[in-house]
Short mmCIF file of C-alpha atoms in Angstrom, two decimals:
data_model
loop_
_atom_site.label_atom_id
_atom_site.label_comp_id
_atom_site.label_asym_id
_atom_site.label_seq_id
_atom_site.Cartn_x
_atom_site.Cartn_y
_atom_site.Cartn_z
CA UNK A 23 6.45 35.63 -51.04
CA UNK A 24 4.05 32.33 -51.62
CA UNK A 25 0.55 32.67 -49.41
CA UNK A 26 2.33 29.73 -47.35
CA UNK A 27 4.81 31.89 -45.92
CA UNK A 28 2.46 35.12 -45.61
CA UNK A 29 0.45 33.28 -43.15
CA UNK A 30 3.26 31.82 -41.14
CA UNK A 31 3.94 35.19 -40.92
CA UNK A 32 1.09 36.63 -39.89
CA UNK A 33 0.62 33.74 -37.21
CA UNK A 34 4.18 34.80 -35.78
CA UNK A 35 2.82 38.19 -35.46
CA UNK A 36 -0.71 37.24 -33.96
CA UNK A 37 1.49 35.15 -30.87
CA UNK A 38 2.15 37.97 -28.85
CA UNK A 39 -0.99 39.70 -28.94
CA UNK A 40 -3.24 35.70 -28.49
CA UNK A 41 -0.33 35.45 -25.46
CA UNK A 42 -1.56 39.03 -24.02
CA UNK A 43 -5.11 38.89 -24.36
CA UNK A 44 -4.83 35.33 -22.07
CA UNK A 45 -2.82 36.88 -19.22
CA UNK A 46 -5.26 39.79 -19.06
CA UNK A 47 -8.05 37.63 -19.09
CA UNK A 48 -6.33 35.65 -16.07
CA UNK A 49 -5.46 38.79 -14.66
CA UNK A 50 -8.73 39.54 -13.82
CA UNK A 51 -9.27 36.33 -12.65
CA UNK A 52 -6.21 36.26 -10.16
CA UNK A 53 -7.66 39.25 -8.76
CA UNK A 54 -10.93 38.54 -8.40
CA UNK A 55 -9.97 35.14 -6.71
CA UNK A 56 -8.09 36.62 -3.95
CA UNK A 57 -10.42 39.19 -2.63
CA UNK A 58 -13.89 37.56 -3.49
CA UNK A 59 -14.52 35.72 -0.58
CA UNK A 60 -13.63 38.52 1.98
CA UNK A 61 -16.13 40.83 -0.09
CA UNK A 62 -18.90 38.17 0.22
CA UNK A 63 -18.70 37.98 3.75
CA UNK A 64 -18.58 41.38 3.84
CA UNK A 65 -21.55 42.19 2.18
CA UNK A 66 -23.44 39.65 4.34
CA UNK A 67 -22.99 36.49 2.53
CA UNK A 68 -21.33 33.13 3.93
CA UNK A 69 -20.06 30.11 2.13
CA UNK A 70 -22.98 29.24 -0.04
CA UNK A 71 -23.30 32.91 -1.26
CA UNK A 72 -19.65 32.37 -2.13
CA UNK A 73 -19.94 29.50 -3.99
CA UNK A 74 -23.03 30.47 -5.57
CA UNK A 75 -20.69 33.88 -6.87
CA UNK A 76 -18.14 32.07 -8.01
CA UNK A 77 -20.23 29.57 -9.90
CA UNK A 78 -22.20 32.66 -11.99
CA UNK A 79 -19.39 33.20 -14.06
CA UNK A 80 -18.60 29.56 -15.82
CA UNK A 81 -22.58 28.88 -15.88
CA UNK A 82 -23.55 32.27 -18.32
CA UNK A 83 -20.19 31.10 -20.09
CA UNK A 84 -21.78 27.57 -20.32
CA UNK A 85 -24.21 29.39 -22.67
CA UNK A 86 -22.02 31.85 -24.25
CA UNK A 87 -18.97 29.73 -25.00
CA UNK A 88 -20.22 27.58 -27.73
CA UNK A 89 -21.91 30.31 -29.22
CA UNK A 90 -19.05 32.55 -29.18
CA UNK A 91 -16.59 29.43 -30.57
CA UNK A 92 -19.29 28.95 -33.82
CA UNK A 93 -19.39 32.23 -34.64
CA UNK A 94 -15.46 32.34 -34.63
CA UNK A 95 -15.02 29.57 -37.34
CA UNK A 96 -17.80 31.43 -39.41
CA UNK A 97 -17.15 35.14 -38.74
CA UNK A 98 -13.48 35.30 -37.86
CA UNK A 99 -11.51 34.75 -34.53
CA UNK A 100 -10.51 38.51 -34.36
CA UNK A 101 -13.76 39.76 -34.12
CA UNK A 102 -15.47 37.09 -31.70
CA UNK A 103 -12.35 37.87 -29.62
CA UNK A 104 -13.31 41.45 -29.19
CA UNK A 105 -16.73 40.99 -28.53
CA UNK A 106 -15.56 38.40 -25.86
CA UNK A 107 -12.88 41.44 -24.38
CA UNK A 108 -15.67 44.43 -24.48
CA UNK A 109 -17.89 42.15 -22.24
CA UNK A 110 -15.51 41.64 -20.03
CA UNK A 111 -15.02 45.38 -19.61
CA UNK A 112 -18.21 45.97 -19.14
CA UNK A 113 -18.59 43.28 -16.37
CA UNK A 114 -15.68 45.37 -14.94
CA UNK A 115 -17.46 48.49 -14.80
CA UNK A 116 -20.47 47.44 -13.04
CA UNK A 117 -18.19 45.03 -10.80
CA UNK A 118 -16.73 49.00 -9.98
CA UNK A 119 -19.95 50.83 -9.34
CA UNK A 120 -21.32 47.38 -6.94
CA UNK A 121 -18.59 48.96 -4.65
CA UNK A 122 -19.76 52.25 -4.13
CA UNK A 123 -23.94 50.97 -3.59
CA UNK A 124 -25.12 51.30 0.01
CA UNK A 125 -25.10 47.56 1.60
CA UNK A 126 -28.86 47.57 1.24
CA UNK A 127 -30.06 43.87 2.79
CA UNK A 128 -32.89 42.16 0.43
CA UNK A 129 -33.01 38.58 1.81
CA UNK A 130 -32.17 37.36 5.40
CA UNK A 131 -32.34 33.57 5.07
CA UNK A 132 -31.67 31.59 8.66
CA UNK A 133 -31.18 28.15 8.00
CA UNK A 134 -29.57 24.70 10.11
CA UNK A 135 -28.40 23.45 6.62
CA UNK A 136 -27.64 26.69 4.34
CA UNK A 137 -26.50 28.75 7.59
CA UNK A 138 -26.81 32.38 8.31
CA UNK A 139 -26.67 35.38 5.28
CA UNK A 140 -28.17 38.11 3.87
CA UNK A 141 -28.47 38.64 0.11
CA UNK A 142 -28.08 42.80 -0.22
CA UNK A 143 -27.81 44.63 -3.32
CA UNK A 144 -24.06 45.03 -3.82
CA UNK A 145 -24.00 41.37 -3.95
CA UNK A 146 -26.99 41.58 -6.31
CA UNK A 147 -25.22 43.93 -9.11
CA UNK A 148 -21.89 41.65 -8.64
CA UNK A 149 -23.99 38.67 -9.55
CA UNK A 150 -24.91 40.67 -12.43
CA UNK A 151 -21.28 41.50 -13.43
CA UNK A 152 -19.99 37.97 -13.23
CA UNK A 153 -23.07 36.65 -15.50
CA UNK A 154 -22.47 39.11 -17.69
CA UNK A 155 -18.62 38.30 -17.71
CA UNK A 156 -19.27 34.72 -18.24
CA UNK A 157 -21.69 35.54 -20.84
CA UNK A 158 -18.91 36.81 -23.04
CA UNK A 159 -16.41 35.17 -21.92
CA UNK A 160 -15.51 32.81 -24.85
CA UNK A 161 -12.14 34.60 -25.74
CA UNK A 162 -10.13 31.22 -24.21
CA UNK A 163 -11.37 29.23 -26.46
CA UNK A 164 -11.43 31.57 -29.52
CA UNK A 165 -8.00 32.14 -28.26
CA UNK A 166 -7.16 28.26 -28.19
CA UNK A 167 -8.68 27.87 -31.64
CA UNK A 168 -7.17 30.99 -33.23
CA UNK A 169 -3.11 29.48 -31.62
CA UNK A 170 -4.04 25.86 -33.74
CA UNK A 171 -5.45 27.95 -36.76
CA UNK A 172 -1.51 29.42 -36.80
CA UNK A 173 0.78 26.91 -35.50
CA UNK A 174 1.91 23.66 -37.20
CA UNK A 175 1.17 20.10 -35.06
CA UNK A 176 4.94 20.05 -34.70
CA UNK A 177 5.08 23.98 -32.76
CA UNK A 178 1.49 23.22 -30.85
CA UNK A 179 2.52 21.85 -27.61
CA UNK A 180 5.59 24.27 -27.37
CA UNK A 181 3.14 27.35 -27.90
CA UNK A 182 0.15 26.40 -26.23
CA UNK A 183 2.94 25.97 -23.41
CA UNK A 184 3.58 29.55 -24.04
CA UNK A 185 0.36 30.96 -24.12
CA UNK A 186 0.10 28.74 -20.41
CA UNK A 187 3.11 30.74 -19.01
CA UNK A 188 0.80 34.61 -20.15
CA UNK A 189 -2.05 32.76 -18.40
CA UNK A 190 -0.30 31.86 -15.23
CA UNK A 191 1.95 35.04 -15.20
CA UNK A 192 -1.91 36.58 -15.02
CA UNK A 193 -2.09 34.22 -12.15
CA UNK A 194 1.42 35.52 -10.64
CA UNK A 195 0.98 39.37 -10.79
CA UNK A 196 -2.90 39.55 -9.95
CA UNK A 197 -2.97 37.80 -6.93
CA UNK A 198 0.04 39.69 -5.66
CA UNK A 199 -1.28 42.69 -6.88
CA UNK A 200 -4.96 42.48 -5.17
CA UNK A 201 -2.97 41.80 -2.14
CA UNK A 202 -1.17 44.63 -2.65
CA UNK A 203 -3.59 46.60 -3.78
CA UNK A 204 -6.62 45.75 -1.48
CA UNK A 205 -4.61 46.51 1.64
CA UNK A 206 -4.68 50.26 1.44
CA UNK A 207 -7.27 52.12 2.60
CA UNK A 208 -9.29 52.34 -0.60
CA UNK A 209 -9.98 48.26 0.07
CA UNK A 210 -11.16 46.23 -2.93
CA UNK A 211 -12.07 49.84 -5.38
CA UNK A 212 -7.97 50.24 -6.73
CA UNK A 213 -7.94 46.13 -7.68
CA UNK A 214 -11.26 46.58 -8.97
CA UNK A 215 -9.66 50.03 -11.01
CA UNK A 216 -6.43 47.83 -12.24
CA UNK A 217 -8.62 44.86 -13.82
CA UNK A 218 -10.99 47.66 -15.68
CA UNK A 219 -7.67 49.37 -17.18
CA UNK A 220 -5.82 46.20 -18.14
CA UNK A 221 -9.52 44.54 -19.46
CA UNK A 222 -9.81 48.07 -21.81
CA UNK A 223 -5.74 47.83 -22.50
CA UNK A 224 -6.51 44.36 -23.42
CA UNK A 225 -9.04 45.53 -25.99
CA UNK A 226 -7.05 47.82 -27.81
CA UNK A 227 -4.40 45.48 -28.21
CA UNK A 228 -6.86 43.22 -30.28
CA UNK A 229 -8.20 46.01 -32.50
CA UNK A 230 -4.74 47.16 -32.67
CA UNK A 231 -2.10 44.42 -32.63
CA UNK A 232 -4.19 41.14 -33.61
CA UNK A 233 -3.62 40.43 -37.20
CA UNK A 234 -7.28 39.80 -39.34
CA UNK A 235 -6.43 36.19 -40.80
CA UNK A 236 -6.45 36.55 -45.15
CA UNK A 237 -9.81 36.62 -47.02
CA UNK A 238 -10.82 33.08 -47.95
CA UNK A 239 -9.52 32.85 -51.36
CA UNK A 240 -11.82 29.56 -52.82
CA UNK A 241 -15.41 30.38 -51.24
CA UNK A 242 -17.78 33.16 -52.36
CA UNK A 243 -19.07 34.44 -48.97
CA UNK A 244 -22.18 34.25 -48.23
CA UNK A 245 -24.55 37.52 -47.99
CA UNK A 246 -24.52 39.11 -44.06
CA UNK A 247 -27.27 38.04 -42.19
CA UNK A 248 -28.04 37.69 -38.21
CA UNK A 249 -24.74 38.32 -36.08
CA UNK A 250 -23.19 38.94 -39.24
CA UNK A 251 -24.42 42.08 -40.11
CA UNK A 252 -23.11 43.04 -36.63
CA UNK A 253 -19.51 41.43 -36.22
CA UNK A 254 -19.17 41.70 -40.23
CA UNK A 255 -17.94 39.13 -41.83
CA UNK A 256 -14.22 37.59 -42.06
CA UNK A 257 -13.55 33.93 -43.47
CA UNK A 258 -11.05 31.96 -44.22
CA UNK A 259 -10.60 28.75 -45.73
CA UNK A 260 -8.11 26.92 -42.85
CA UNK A 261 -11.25 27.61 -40.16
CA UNK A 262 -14.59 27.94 -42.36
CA UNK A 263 -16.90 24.87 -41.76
CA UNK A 264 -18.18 23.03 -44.35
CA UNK A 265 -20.70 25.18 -46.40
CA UNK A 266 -20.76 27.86 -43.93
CA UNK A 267 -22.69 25.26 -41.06
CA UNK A 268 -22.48 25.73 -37.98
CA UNK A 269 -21.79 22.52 -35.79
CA UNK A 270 -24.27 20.89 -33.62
CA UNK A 271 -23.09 18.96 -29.90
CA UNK A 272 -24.24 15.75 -31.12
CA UNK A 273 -21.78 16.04 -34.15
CA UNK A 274 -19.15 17.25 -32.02
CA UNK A 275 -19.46 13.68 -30.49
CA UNK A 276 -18.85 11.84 -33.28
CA UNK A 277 -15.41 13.25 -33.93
CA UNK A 278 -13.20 10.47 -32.84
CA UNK A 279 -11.56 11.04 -29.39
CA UNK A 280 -13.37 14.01 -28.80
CA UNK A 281 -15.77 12.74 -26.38
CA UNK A 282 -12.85 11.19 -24.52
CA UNK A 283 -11.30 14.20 -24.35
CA UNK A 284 -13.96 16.35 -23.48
CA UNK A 285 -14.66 14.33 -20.31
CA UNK A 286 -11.30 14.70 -19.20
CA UNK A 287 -11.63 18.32 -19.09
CA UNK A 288 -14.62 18.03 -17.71
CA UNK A 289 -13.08 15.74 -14.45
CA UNK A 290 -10.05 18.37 -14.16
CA UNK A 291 -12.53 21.43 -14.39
CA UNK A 292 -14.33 19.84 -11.78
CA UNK A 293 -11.25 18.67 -9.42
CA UNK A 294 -9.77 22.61 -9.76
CA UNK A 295 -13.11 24.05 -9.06
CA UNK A 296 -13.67 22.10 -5.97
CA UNK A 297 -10.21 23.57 -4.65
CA UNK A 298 -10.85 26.59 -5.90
CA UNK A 299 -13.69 27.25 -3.11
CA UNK A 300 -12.78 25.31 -0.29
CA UNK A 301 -9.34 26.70 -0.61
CA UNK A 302 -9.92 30.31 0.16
CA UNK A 303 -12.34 28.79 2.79
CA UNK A 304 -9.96 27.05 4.44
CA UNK A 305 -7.28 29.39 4.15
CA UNK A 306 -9.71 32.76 5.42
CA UNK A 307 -11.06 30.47 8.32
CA UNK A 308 -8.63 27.84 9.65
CA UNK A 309 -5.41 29.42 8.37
CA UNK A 310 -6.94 32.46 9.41
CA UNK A 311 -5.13 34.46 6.17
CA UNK A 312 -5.73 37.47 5.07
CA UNK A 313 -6.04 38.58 1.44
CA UNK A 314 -2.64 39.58 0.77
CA UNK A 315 -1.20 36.39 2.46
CA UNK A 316 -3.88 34.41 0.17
CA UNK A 317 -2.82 36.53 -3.15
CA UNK A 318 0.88 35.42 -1.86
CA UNK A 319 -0.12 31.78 -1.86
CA UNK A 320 -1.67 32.01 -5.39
CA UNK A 321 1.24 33.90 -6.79
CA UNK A 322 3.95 31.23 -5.39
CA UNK A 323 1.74 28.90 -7.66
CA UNK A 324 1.11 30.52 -10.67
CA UNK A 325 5.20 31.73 -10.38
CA UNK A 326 6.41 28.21 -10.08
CA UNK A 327 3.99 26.81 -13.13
CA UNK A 328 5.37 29.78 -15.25
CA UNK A 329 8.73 28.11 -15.10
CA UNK A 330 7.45 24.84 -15.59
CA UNK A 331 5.65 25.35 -18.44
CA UNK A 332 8.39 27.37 -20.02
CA UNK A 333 11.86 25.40 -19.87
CA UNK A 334 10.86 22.64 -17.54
CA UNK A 335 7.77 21.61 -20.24
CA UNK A 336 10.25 22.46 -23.39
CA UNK A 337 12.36 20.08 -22.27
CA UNK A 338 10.10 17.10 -20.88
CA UNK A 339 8.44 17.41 -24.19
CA UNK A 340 11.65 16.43 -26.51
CA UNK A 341 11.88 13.28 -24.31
CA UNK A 342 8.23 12.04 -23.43
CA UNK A 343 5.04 12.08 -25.30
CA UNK A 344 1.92 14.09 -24.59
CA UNK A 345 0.06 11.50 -23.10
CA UNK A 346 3.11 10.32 -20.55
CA UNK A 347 3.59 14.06 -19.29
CA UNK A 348 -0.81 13.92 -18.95
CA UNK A 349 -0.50 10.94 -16.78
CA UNK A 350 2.50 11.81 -14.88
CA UNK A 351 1.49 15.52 -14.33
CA UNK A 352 -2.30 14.39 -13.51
CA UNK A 353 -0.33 12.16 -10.97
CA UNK A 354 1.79 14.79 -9.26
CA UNK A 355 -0.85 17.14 -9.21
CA UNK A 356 -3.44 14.60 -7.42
CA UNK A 357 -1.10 14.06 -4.28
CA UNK A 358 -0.87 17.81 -4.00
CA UNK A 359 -4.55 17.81 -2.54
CA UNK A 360 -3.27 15.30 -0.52
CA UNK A 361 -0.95 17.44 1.03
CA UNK A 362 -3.05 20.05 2.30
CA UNK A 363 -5.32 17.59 4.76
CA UNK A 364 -3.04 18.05 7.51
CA UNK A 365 -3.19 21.42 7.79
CA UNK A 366 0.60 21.98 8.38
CA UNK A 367 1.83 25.32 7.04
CA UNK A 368 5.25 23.23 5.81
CA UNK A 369 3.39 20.30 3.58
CA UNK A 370 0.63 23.08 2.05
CA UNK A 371 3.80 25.07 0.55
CA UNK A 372 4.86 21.59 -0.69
CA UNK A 373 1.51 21.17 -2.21
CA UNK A 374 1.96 24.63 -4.17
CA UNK A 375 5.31 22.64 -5.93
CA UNK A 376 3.20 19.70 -7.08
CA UNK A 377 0.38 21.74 -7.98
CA UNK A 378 2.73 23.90 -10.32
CA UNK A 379 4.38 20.57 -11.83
CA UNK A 380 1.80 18.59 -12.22
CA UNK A 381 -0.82 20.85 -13.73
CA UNK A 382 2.16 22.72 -15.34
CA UNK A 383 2.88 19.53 -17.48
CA UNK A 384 -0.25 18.18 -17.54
CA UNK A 385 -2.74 20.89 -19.37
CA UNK A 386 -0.67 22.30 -22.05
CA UNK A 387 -0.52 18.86 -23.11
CA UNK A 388 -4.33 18.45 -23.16
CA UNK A 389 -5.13 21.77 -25.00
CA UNK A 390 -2.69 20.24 -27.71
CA UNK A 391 -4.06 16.85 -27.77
CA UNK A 392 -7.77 18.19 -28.12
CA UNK A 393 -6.78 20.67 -30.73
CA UNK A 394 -5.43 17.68 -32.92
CA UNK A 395 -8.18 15.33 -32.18
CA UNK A 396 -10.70 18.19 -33.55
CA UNK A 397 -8.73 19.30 -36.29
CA UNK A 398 -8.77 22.45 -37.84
CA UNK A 399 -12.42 22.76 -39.63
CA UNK A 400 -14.07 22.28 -36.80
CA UNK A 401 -11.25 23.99 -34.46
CA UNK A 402 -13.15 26.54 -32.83
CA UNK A 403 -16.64 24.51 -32.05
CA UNK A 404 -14.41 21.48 -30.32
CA UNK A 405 -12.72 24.40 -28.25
CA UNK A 406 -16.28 26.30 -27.13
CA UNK A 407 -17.90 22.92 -26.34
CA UNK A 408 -14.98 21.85 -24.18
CA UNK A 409 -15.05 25.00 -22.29
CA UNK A 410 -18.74 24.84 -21.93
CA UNK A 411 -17.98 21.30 -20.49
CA UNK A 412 -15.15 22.87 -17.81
CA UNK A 413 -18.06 25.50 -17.50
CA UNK A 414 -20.86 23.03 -16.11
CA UNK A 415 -17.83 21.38 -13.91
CA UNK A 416 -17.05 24.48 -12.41
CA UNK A 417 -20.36 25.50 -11.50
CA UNK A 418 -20.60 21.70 -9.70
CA UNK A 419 -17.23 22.01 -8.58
CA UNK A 420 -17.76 25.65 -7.29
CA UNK A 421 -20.93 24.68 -5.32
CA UNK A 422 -20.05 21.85 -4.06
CA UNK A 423 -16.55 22.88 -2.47
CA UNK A 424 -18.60 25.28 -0.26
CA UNK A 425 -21.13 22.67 0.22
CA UNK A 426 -18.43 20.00 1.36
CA UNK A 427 -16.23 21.88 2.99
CA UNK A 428 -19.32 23.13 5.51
CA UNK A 429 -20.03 19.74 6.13
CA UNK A 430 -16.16 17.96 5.56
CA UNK A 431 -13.61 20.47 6.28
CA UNK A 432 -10.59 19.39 4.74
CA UNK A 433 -11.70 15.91 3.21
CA UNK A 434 -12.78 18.02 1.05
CA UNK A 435 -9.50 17.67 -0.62
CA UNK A 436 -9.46 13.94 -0.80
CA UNK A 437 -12.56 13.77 -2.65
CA UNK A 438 -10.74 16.57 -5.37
CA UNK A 439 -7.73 14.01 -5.34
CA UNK A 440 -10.16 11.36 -6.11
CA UNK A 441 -11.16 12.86 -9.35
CA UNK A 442 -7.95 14.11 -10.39
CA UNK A 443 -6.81 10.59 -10.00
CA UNK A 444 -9.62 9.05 -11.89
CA UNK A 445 -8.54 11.35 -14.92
CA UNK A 446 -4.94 9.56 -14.82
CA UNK A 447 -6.62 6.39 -14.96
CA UNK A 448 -8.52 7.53 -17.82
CA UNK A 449 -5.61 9.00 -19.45
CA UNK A 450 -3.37 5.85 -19.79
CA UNK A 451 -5.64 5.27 -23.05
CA UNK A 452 -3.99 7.94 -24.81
CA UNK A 453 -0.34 5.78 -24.04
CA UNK A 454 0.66 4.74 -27.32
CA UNK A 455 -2.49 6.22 -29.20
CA UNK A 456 -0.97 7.76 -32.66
CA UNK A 457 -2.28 10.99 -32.07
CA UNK A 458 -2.39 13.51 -34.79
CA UNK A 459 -4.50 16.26 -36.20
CA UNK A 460 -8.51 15.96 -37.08
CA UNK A 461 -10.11 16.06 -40.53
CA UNK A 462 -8.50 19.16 -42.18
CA UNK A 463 -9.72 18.65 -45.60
#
């Protein structure tokens, strides 16, 4: 068997466990996003506090995704990836015991502009679960860079497709399953209990089931030293920088298209985010849902984009290019804001359709177009500074959808169509752009 078709292989074999590892990780997420803003107010917070919640998680991983994406071309994707999944148990576990402290109030604020809330110590040790969460929570874009490490140019767009259905099935099952879960009489503790067990299932199937890639075969390693004497060390030629360096933002930036392409992900970050807050505002307060019909919602969304990114996507992609499914999707997914202004029940179910096509379409296609504008040296760096990008837009975007929302109601959602829109403007440079894979030399 030549070392050619060893690794292909071995990358067959690593799909199913990189697919897994995403759906837990969204999982959590689904959960998390249905029942957060209900335990906020709860525990005496308001809108802000909720914001402010949300936003801990992507600003720690503004700080820990880079970090976590250079060590990953120098010590190995596996092991970065596990680090990532033990943090996120952890987070878990204190998330768990935040639930059972007394609702002890710290901080009563009163203010015309910030409003009414108390900051208690529940909310205290949550914060401290979500940093710590964000913190490690680099294993998307290990897991982006490990899928381009595996796959050919040719396979990329049909499997980061894939590994978009695991994360949206995560979508699917956990908002249905906080709403499921949350409504009996143990409230938020059993959804709490299910993200801890599938975060610690998710680990094992990475010590377990996740292929180590093959020893670099043309480079001496260099002695352990720093991280490396505690993650060990695991090279390989196809994702080793260039004499062991690690890469610095500033050269990220002069990879051509890069830049481009991280600003794009920065607008959609920041579009998504600002839904993501004033849409559980809107729906708790003016719908006047409940968690369960919320978790519904979310799960009618992340069903639909399942499908689209599975057959719908396979077979868009044989016709159109990557950057005509960007600018269409982008499109389709902008006028779904739109749709939710009115308020009518009939039009925001409509908006869950063109939210599940358009994004559906439109972000496999930009994971695969950054992965071959970065190449496969630097595959892993490209991936933690672009998620450190969507990071810093989702705190913005996180913050200001409570902010906005307190002070717009639903314009709110034009201004999120506004951005999305400006990123299919920007995207009708990559129309007729040869695009192919980095530097790989």
């Amino acid at each position: 068997m030549t070392l050619s078709s060893m690794n292909s292989t071995a990358g067959q074999k690593a799909l199913f466990p990189l697919y897994t590892v995403t759906f837990i990780g969204t999982l959590g997420f689904g959960i998390i996003l249905t029942f957060l803003v209900f335990l906020v107010t709860d525990y005496g917070g308001n809108a802000l506090v909720y914001g402010l919640l949300a936003s801990t998680y992507p600003a720690f991983q503004l700080i820990g995704a880079p970090v976590l994406g250079k060590w990953s071309d120098i010590y190995g994707r596996k092991k970065v990836l596990l680090l990532s999944q033990l943090g996120t148990v952890a987070a878990w576990i204190i998330f768990l015991i935040a639930l059972f402290i007394p609702v002890t109030p710290l901080i009563q604020i009163e203010s015309s502009l910030l409003g009414s809330f108390m900051v208690t110590l529940p909310l205290v040790v949550i914060f401290f679960a979500r940093a710590l969460d964000g913190l490690t929570g680099g294993n998307v874009s290990v897991a982006n860079a490990y899928l381009a490490d595996l796959t050919s140019e040719e396979e990329r767009n049909k499997n980061y497709g894939q590994m978009s259905i695991a994360s949206n099935l995560g979508y699917v099952i956990g908002p249905a399953l906080a709403g499921i879960l949350g409504t009996t009489a143990y409230g938020e503790t059993l959804p709490v209990l299910a993200a801890l067990t599938i975060s610690i299932i998710g680990a094992l199937i990475i010590i377990l089931y996740l292929p180590n890639p093959s020893a670099c075969i043309s480079k001496e390693p260099p002695p352990p030293r720093g991280i490396a004497k505690v993650i060990g060390q695991e090279h390989k030629e196809c994702y080793a920088p260039e004499e062991g360096k690690k890469i610095a933002l500033k050269e990220v930036f002069k990879i051509e298209n890069v830049p481009f392409m991280i600003l794009v992900y920065f607008l959609i970050f920041l579009g998504f985010n600002i839904y993501y807050t004033a849409f559980p505002i809107f729906a708790a307060v003016a719908l006047e849902w409940s968690p369960a019909e919320l978790g519904i919602y979310f799960s009618i969304i992340s069903a639909l984009m399942a499908f689209v990114q599975g057959p719908v996507l396979a077979r868009l992609a044989t016709r159109y290019t990557e950057s005509i499914l960007i600018v269409t999707g982008g499109f389709i997914l902008g006028m779904q804001f739109l749709l939710i202004i009115p308020g009518n029940m009939f039009l925001i179910y409509v908006a869950a359709l063109f939210f599940a096509f358009g994004n559906g379409v439109m972000w496999p296609c930009i994971l695969s177009v950054l992965s071959k504008f970065a190449g496969k040296i630097y595959q892993g760096s490209v991936q933690g500074f672009a998620m450190s990008a969507g990071s810093l837009a989702s705190i913005l975007g996180l913050l200001a959808g409570g902010l906005l929302y307190t002070q717009l109601r639903t314009t709110t959602f034009l201004i999120a169509a506004l951005i999305i829109f400006s990123v299919v403007i920007l995207s009708f440079r990559l129309i007729g752009m040869d695009i192919k894979g980095g530097k790989e030399e």
